[in-house]
């Protein structure tokens, strides 16, 4: 029986137990797994938590996932047809929270994809180490949509693209990109950083990279471009604690002279904010992370950087209300607007599984010491912003400002990187602080554990 026939025969109000028997096995097989490659009621690792289905392709004859139940690739959380999984519903939010929790549990460390469905709606989530984000919108279930999801999960997704953004300058975007990239490289991840702020060129200058005559500008404005030609190396020779030498580093797409000299309006007339995403899509297979340093405005460069992103990280200052206000605007307006544009564009292209678009990660305090009194003052200001935005724009910022806070737990903790002179001073020597300073390394290790690495 085909998935199309199964969907046609399902009762209108089928309960979860009925779907587990009549729909779920056919769904997972349509997604490309045979009966030896999936297992129902998979224990995710915490307490008695079990996800409705886990699956992984068998690699050898002796490696039957149904027998070993190790290293799942995909998990599926199923609900009955009476559960409303339309995007925005209460049940939808709870189910997203549930599958996200499962994806981060011990037995799901190897999982790359998660699905929620009630046989009426379906949504695909990507997991890249610790980052979980919606890869598609919440879609109506059809055979065509399921086949489109199969096509997506059958291909390696490549790097996670993370854009560093705040409409307020001076919040430490460039420093964060440099040291995050450097620490990820120390952990043997392949990293590319992109300087997409030609007005300042801080990323390129801070790393001591010569500004080429032409580079990314050509790729933005011309039909044909060898993307690999715009990538430069940042290599460092360091020593371990025992003085044993080793080599590390990451790649960079620097700003180029043509990008600096041509006015933004001129580039916009020859390109569009979608072009940077197309450039980076061609480079994703070669990296684990691509980090974009964006300009502090909402014009062509920042729009392009957000459009290209899977996730957006927003550094702020607890003692600068404008950086908090601008983060709120970016999350509730700019990023939300870009999600709509990405979804409309994929629909226009005729894609069945529409892209969801970039999502914001919770904000963090960057490079400032904070006293208890200042912490309280910042919390009060943020709570006021949350209420105002909820009233004016019907958008809830609570998770993005206070990710640990709930009705049962009033935890207003915001992740913070303390001020440290050696982080800033390292720029004068054209070397990331984490490569030469143990304290700085500790700070950024905490950051990547908070946001990126499980």
Coordinates of C-alpha atoms in Angstrom, one line a residue:
X1 CA 0.0 0.0 0.0
X2 CA 1.3 3.5 -0.9
X3 CA 1.4 6.4 1.5
X4 CA -1.2 8.1 -0.7
X5 CA -3.6 5.2 -0.2
X6 CA -2.8 5.1 3.6
X7 CA -3.6 8.8 3.9
X8 CA -6.9 8.4 1.9
X9 CA -8.0 5.6 4.2
X10 CA -7.3 7.2 7.6
X11 CA -10.4 7.9 9.7
X12 CA -11.0 11.7 10.2
X13 CA -10.4 11.6 13.9
X14 CA -7.9 8.8 14.1
X15 CA -6.3 8.5 17.6
X16 CA -2.5 8.2 18.0
X17 CA -2.8 4.5 18.6
X18 CA -4.4 4.1 15.2
X19 CA -1.9 6.2 13.5
X20 CA 1.0 4.3 15.1
X21 CA -0.3 1.2 13.5
X22 CA -1.7 2.4 10.1
X23 CA 0.3 5.5 9.3
X24 CA 3.7 5.7 11.1
X25 CA 5.3 2.6 9.6
X26 CA 4.3 3.6 6.1
X27 CA 5.5 7.2 6.7
X28 CA 9.0 6.0 7.8
X29 CA 9.3 3.6 4.9
X30 CA 8.3 6.3 2.5
X31 CA 11.0 8.4 4.0
X32 CA 13.5 5.7 2.8
X33 CA 13.9 3.2 5.7
X34 CA 13.1 -0.5 5.5
X35 CA 11.6 -2.6 8.4
X36 CA 15.0 -3.3 9.8
X37 CA 16.0 0.4 10.0
X38 CA 13.4 1.8 12.3
X39 CA 12.2 1.2 15.9
X40 CA 9.1 2.4 17.7
X41 CA 9.0 3.8 21.2
X42 CA 12.7 4.6 21.2
X43 CA 14.1 5.6 24.6
X44 CA 15.7 9.0 24.3
X45 CA 17.9 8.8 27.4
X46 CA 16.3 10.7 30.2
X47 CA 14.0 8.9 32.6
X48 CA 11.2 7.1 30.8
X49 CA 11.1 9.4 27.8
X50 CA 10.4 7.7 24.6
X51 CA 9.9 9.1 21.1
X52 CA 7.4 7.4 18.9
X53 CA 9.8 6.4 16.2
X54 CA 13.6 6.4 15.5
X55 CA 15.3 5.4 12.3
X56 CA 18.7 4.9 10.8
X57 CA 20.1 3.3 7.6
X58 CA 21.9 0.1 8.3
X59 CA 25.6 0.3 7.3
X60 CA 26.6 -3.3 7.4
X61 CA 24.8 -6.7 7.5
X62 CA 25.6 -7.0 11.2
X63 CA 24.4 -3.4 12.0
X64 CA 20.7 -3.7 12.1
X65 CA 19.3 -0.6 13.8
X66 CA 16.2 -2.5 14.8
X67 CA 18.5 -4.8 16.8
X68 CA 21.2 -2.4 18.1
X69 CA 19.0 0.7 18.6
X70 CA 22.2 2.8 18.5
X71 CA 23.0 6.1 16.8
X72 CA 19.6 7.0 15.4
X73 CA 19.5 9.4 12.4
X74 CA 15.9 10.5 12.5
X75 CA 13.2 10.7 15.2
X76 CA 9.5 11.2 14.7
X77 CA 7.0 12.4 17.4
X78 CA 3.5 11.4 16.5
X79 CA 0.2 12.9 17.7
X80 CA -3.4 11.9 17.1
X81 CA -5.5 13.7 14.4
X82 CA -7.5 15.3 17.2
X83 CA -4.4 17.2 18.3
X84 CA -4.1 20.5 16.5
X85 CA -0.6 20.8 15.0
X86 CA -1.2 23.9 13.0
X87 CA 1.7 26.4 13.5
X88 CA 1.0 28.7 16.4
X89 CA -1.5 26.5 18.2
X90 CA -0.8 25.6 21.9
X91 CA -0.5 21.9 21.0
X92 CA 2.0 22.7 18.2
X93 CA 4.2 24.7 20.6
X94 CA 4.2 21.9 23.2
X95 CA 5.0 19.3 20.6
X96 CA 7.9 21.4 19.2
X97 CA 9.2 21.8 22.7
X98 CA 8.8 18.0 23.2
X99 CA 10.7 17.0 20.1
X100 CA 13.4 19.6 20.7
X101 CA 13.9 18.1 24.2
X102 CA 14.2 14.6 22.8
X103 CA 16.7 15.7 20.2
X104 CA 19.1 17.0 22.9
X105 CA 18.9 13.9 25.1
X106 CA 21.8 11.4 25.4
X107 CA 20.6 8.7 23.2
X108 CA 19.8 11.2 20.4
X109 CA 23.3 12.8 20.1
X110 CA 23.7 11.3 16.6
X111 CA 20.3 12.4 15.4
X112 CA 20.3 14.9 12.5
X113 CA 16.6 15.3 11.8
X114 CA 13.3 15.4 13.8
X115 CA 9.7 15.3 12.6
X116 CA 6.4 16.2 14.2
X117 CA 3.2 15.0 12.6
X118 CA -0.4 14.0 13.3
X119 CA -0.9 12.8 9.6
X120 CA -2.6 16.1 8.8
X121 CA 0.4 18.4 9.4
X122 CA 4.1 17.7 9.3
X123 CA 7.2 19.7 10.0
X124 CA 10.9 18.8 9.7
X125 CA 13.5 20.1 12.1
X126 CA 17.3 20.0 11.7
X127 CA 19.7 19.2 14.5
X128 CA 23.3 20.4 14.1
X129 CA 25.1 19.4 17.3
X130 CA 23.2 21.4 19.9
X131 CA 21.3 23.7 17.5
X132 CA 17.8 22.6 16.7
X133 CA 15.8 24.7 14.3
X134 CA 12.8 24.3 12.0
X135 CA 14.0 23.4 8.5
X136 CA 10.6 23.5 6.8
X137 CA 7.4 25.3 7.7
X138 CA 4.5 23.3 9.2
X139 CA 3.0 21.7 6.1
X140 CA -0.1 19.9 5.2
X141 CA 0.6 16.2 4.8
X142 CA 0.5 14.8 1.2
X143 CA 2.5 12.1 -0.5
X144 CA 4.4 14.8 -2.4
X145 CA 5.4 16.6 0.8
X146 CA 6.7 13.3 2.4
X147 CA 8.7 12.5 -0.7
X148 CA 10.1 16.1 -0.7
X149 CA 11.2 15.6 3.0
X150 CA 12.8 12.3 2.0
X151 CA 14.8 14.1 -0.6
X152 CA 16.0 16.7 2.0
X153 CA 17.1 14.2 4.6
X154 CA 18.9 11.9 2.0
X155 CA 21.5 14.6 1.4
X156 CA 24.2 15.9 3.8
X157 CA 23.0 19.3 5.0
X158 CA 26.5 20.7 5.4
X159 CA 27.5 23.6 7.6
X160 CA 25.3 25.5 10.0
X161 CA 25.2 29.2 8.9
X162 CA 25.1 31.5 11.9
X163 CA 24.9 35.3 11.5
X164 CA 26.1 37.7 14.2
X165 CA 23.7 40.7 14.2
X166 CA 22.5 43.6 16.2
X167 CA 21.3 46.9 14.7
X168 CA 23.4 48.7 17.3
X169 CA 27.1 48.9 16.7
X170 CA 29.8 48.4 19.4
X171 CA 28.2 45.2 20.9
X172 CA 31.2 42.9 20.0
X173 CA 29.9 41.1 16.9
X174 CA 33.3 40.9 15.2
X175 CA 35.1 39.8 18.4
X176 CA 32.5 37.1 18.9
X177 CA 32.8 35.8 15.4
X178 CA 36.6 35.7 15.5
X179 CA 36.9 33.9 18.8
X180 CA 34.0 31.5 18.2
X181 CA 35.5 30.5 14.9
X182 CA 38.9 30.1 16.5
X183 CA 37.7 27.9 19.4
X184 CA 35.6 25.8 17.0
X185 CA 38.8 25.3 14.9
X186 CA 40.7 24.2 18.1
X187 CA 38.0 21.5 18.5
X188 CA 38.7 20.3 14.9
X189 CA 35.6 21.7 13.3
X190 CA 36.0 23.2 9.8
X191 CA 35.0 26.9 10.0
X192 CA 34.5 29.7 7.5
X193 CA 33.9 33.3 8.6
X194 CA 32.4 35.9 6.3
X195 CA 33.1 39.7 6.6
X196 CA 29.9 41.2 5.2
X197 CA 30.4 44.7 6.7
X198 CA 32.4 46.5 4.0
X199 CA 31.8 49.9 5.7
X200 CA 33.9 48.8 8.7
X201 CA 36.0 45.8 7.4
X202 CA 36.7 45.0 11.1
X203 CA 36.8 41.2 10.6
X204 CA 39.2 41.3 7.7
X205 CA 41.5 43.9 9.4
X206 CA 41.4 42.2 12.8
X207 CA 42.7 39.0 11.3
X208 CA 45.4 40.8 9.3
X209 CA 44.0 39.5 6.0
X210 CA 45.0 41.7 3.0
X211 CA 42.0 43.2 1.2
X212 CA 41.9 41.8 -2.3
X213 CA 41.0 43.9 -5.4
X214 CA 38.1 41.6 -6.2
X215 CA 36.4 38.8 -4.5
X216 CA 32.9 38.4 -3.0
X217 CA 31.8 41.5 -5.0
X218 CA 32.3 39.5 -8.2
X219 CA 30.2 36.7 -6.9
X220 CA 27.4 39.1 -5.9
X221 CA 27.2 41.0 -9.2
X222 CA 28.2 38.5 -11.9
X223 CA 26.4 35.3 -13.0
X224 CA 29.5 33.1 -13.0
X225 CA 31.9 33.0 -10.1
X226 CA 34.3 30.4 -8.7
X227 CA 33.2 30.6 -5.1
X228 CA 36.4 28.9 -3.9
X229 CA 38.5 31.7 -5.3
X230 CA 37.1 34.2 -2.7
X231 CA 38.1 32.0 0.3
X232 CA 41.4 32.8 2.0
X233 CA 43.2 31.0 4.8
X234 CA 43.8 32.2 8.3
X235 CA 46.5 29.8 9.6
X236 CA 48.2 29.8 13.0
X237 CA 51.2 27.9 14.4
X238 CA 50.6 27.4 18.1
X239 CA 52.0 25.3 20.9
X240 CA 50.3 22.8 23.3
X241 CA 50.8 22.9 27.0
X242 CA 53.8 20.6 26.6
X243 CA 55.3 23.0 24.0
X244 CA 54.6 20.6 21.2
X245 CA 53.8 22.6 18.1
X246 CA 50.6 22.3 16.2
X247 CA 48.8 24.0 13.3
X248 CA 45.2 25.3 13.4
X249 CA 43.0 28.0 11.8
X250 CA 39.9 28.7 9.7
X251 CA 38.9 30.2 6.4
X252 CA 37.6 33.7 5.7
X253 CA 35.8 35.4 2.9
X254 CA 37.2 39.0 3.3
X255 CA 35.7 42.2 2.0
X256 CA 37.4 43.2 -1.2
X257 CA 38.2 46.6 -2.7
X258 CA 35.4 46.5 -5.2
X259 CA 32.9 45.9 -2.5
X260 CA 34.2 48.8 -0.4
X261 CA 34.3 51.3 -3.3
X262 CA 30.9 50.5 -4.9
X263 CA 28.0 52.1 -3.1
X264 CA 25.5 49.9 -1.5
X265 CA 22.7 51.1 -3.8
X266 CA 24.9 50.2 -6.9
X267 CA 25.4 46.6 -5.6
X268 CA 21.7 46.3 -4.8
X269 CA 20.8 47.2 -8.4
X270 CA 23.0 44.4 -9.7
X271 CA 22.3 41.8 -7.0
X272 CA 19.7 41.0 -4.3
X273 CA 19.7 39.8 -0.7
X274 CA 19.3 36.2 -1.8
X275 CA 22.6 36.1 -3.6
X276 CA 24.8 35.6 -0.5
X277 CA 22.8 32.6 0.5
X278 CA 23.3 31.0 -2.9
X279 CA 27.0 31.7 -2.6
X280 CA 27.3 30.1 0.8
X281 CA 25.1 27.1 -0.2
X282 CA 27.8 26.2 -2.6
X283 CA 30.4 26.2 0.2
X284 CA 28.3 24.5 2.9
X285 CA 29.5 20.9 2.1
X286 CA 33.1 21.9 2.9
X287 CA 32.5 23.2 6.4
X288 CA 30.9 22.5 9.8
X289 CA 30.1 26.1 10.6
X290 CA 29.9 29.3 8.6
X291 CA 29.8 32.5 10.7
X292 CA 28.8 35.8 9.2
X293 CA 29.8 39.2 10.6
X294 CA 27.1 41.6 9.5
X295 CA 26.8 45.3 9.4
X296 CA 24.8 47.2 12.1
X297 CA 21.9 48.5 10.0
X298 CA 19.0 47.1 8.1
X299 CA 20.1 47.6 4.5
X300 CA 21.4 45.3 1.8
X301 CA 24.4 43.8 3.7
X302 CA 22.6 43.0 6.9
X303 CA 19.5 41.8 5.0
X304 CA 21.7 39.5 3.0
X305 CA 23.4 38.1 6.1
X306 CA 20.1 37.4 7.8
X307 CA 18.6 35.9 4.7
X308 CA 21.5 33.5 4.4
X309 CA 21.4 32.3 8.0
X310 CA 20.0 29.2 9.6
X311 CA 20.3 30.9 13.0
X312 CA 21.0 34.4 14.2
X313 CA 23.0 35.2 17.4
X314 CA 22.4 38.7 18.9
X315 CA 25.1 40.0 21.3
X316 CA 23.8 42.8 23.5
X317 CA 25.0 45.1 26.4
X318 CA 23.0 45.0 29.6
X319 CA 23.9 48.7 30.2
X320 CA 22.9 49.8 26.7
X321 CA 19.1 49.9 26.3
X322 CA 19.4 50.6 22.6
X323 CA 21.2 47.2 22.0
X324 CA 18.3 45.4 23.8
X325 CA 15.7 47.4 22.0
X326 CA 17.4 46.7 18.6
X327 CA 17.7 43.0 19.4
X328 CA 13.9 43.0 20.1
X329 CA 13.2 44.7 16.7
X330 CA 15.6 42.3 14.9
X331 CA 13.9 39.2 16.4
X332 CA 10.2 40.4 16.1
X333 CA 10.4 42.3 12.9
X334 CA 13.5 41.7 10.7
X335 CA 14.0 38.0 11.3
X336 CA 10.3 37.3 11.2
X337 CA 10.0 39.3 7.9
X338 CA 12.9 37.3 6.4
X339 CA 11.3 34.0 7.4
X340 CA 8.2 35.1 5.3
X341 CA 10.4 36.1 2.4
X342 CA 12.3 32.8 2.4
X343 CA 9.0 30.9 2.5
X344 CA 7.4 32.9 -0.3
X345 CA 10.5 32.5 -2.4
X346 CA 10.6 28.7 -2.1
X347 CA 6.9 28.6 -2.8
X348 CA 7.5 30.7 -5.9
X349 CA 10.2 28.2 -7.0
X350 CA 7.6 25.4 -6.8
X351 CA 9.2 23.7 -3.9
X352 CA 6.8 21.4 -2.0
X353 CA 8.5 21.7 1.3
X354 CA 8.9 25.4 2.0
X355 CA 12.0 26.6 3.8
X356 CA 11.3 28.0 7.3
X357 CA 14.0 30.7 7.2
X358 CA 16.3 32.0 9.9
X359 CA 15.6 31.7 13.6
X360 CA 17.0 33.8 16.5
X361 CA 18.9 32.2 19.3
X362 CA 18.5 33.7 22.8
X363 CA 20.5 37.0 23.3
X364 CA 23.6 37.2 25.5
X365 CA 25.4 40.0 27.4
X366 CA 28.8 40.6 25.7
X367 CA 31.9 41.9 27.3
X368 CA 30.6 43.8 30.3
X369 CA 30.7 43.2 34.1
X370 CA 27.3 43.3 35.7
X371 CA 26.4 44.1 39.3
X372 CA 23.2 42.7 41.0
X373 CA 21.6 46.1 40.8
X374 CA 22.4 46.5 37.1
X375 CA 21.1 43.0 36.5
X376 CA 17.8 43.8 38.2
X377 CA 17.5 47.1 36.2
X378 CA 18.2 45.2 32.9
X379 CA 15.6 42.5 33.7
X380 CA 12.9 45.2 34.4
X381 CA 13.6 46.9 31.1
X382 CA 13.5 43.6 29.2
X383 CA 10.2 42.6 30.8
X384 CA 8.7 46.0 29.8
X385 CA 10.0 45.4 26.2
X386 CA 8.5 41.9 26.2
X387 CA 5.1 43.2 27.2
X388 CA 5.2 46.1 24.7
X389 CA 6.2 43.9 21.8
X390 CA 3.5 41.4 22.7
X391 CA 0.9 44.1 22.7
X392 CA 2.0 46.0 19.7
X393 CA 3.3 43.3 17.4
X394 CA 1.6 40.1 18.8
X395 CA 5.1 38.6 19.2
X396 CA 6.4 36.9 22.3
X397 CA 10.1 37.6 23.0
X398 CA 10.1 35.8 26.4
X399 CA 12.2 32.8 25.2
X400 CA 14.7 35.0 23.3
X401 CA 15.3 37.2 26.4
X402 CA 14.9 34.7 29.2
X403 CA 15.2 31.1 27.8
X404 CA 15.2 29.5 31.3
X405 CA 12.1 31.3 32.6
X406 CA 8.8 29.5 32.8
X407 CA 5.6 29.8 34.8
X408 CA 7.0 27.4 37.3
X409 CA 10.6 28.7 37.3
X410 CA 11.2 32.5 37.3
X411 CA 14.8 32.2 36.2
X412 CA 15.9 35.4 34.4
X413 CA 19.4 34.3 33.7
X414 CA 20.9 35.7 30.5
X415 CA 24.1 34.0 29.2
X416 CA 27.1 36.4 29.6
X417 CA 30.7 36.8 28.4
X418 CA 32.5 39.0 31.0
X419 CA 34.7 41.9 30.1
X420 CA 38.3 40.9 29.6
X421 CA 41.1 43.2 28.4
X422 CA 43.1 40.4 26.7
X423 CA 40.1 39.6 24.4
X424 CA 40.2 43.2 23.0
X425 CA 44.0 43.6 23.1
X426 CA 44.5 40.4 21.0
X427 CA 43.1 42.4 18.0
X428 CA 46.3 44.5 17.9
X429 CA 48.3 41.3 17.4
X430 CA 46.0 40.0 14.6
X431 CA 45.4 36.8 16.5
X432 CA 42.2 35.5 18.2
X433 CA 42.4 35.8 21.9
X434 CA 41.4 32.2 22.5
X435 CA 44.6 31.0 20.8
X436 CA 46.8 32.6 23.3
X437 CA 44.9 33.2 26.5
X438 CA 43.4 30.5 28.8
X439 CA 40.8 32.8 30.3
X440 CA 39.5 33.9 27.0
X441 CA 39.4 30.3 25.8
X442 CA 37.3 29.5 28.8
X443 CA 34.8 32.3 28.1
X444 CA 34.3 31.2 24.5
X445 CA 34.2 27.5 25.4
X446 CA 31.2 28.4 27.6
X447 CA 29.6 30.3 24.7
X448 CA 29.9 27.5 22.2
X449 CA 28.6 25.0 24.8
X450 CA 25.7 27.3 25.4
X451 CA 24.7 27.8 21.8
X452 CA 26.4 25.3 19.4
X453 CA 28.1 22.2 20.8
X454 CA 26.3 19.5 22.8

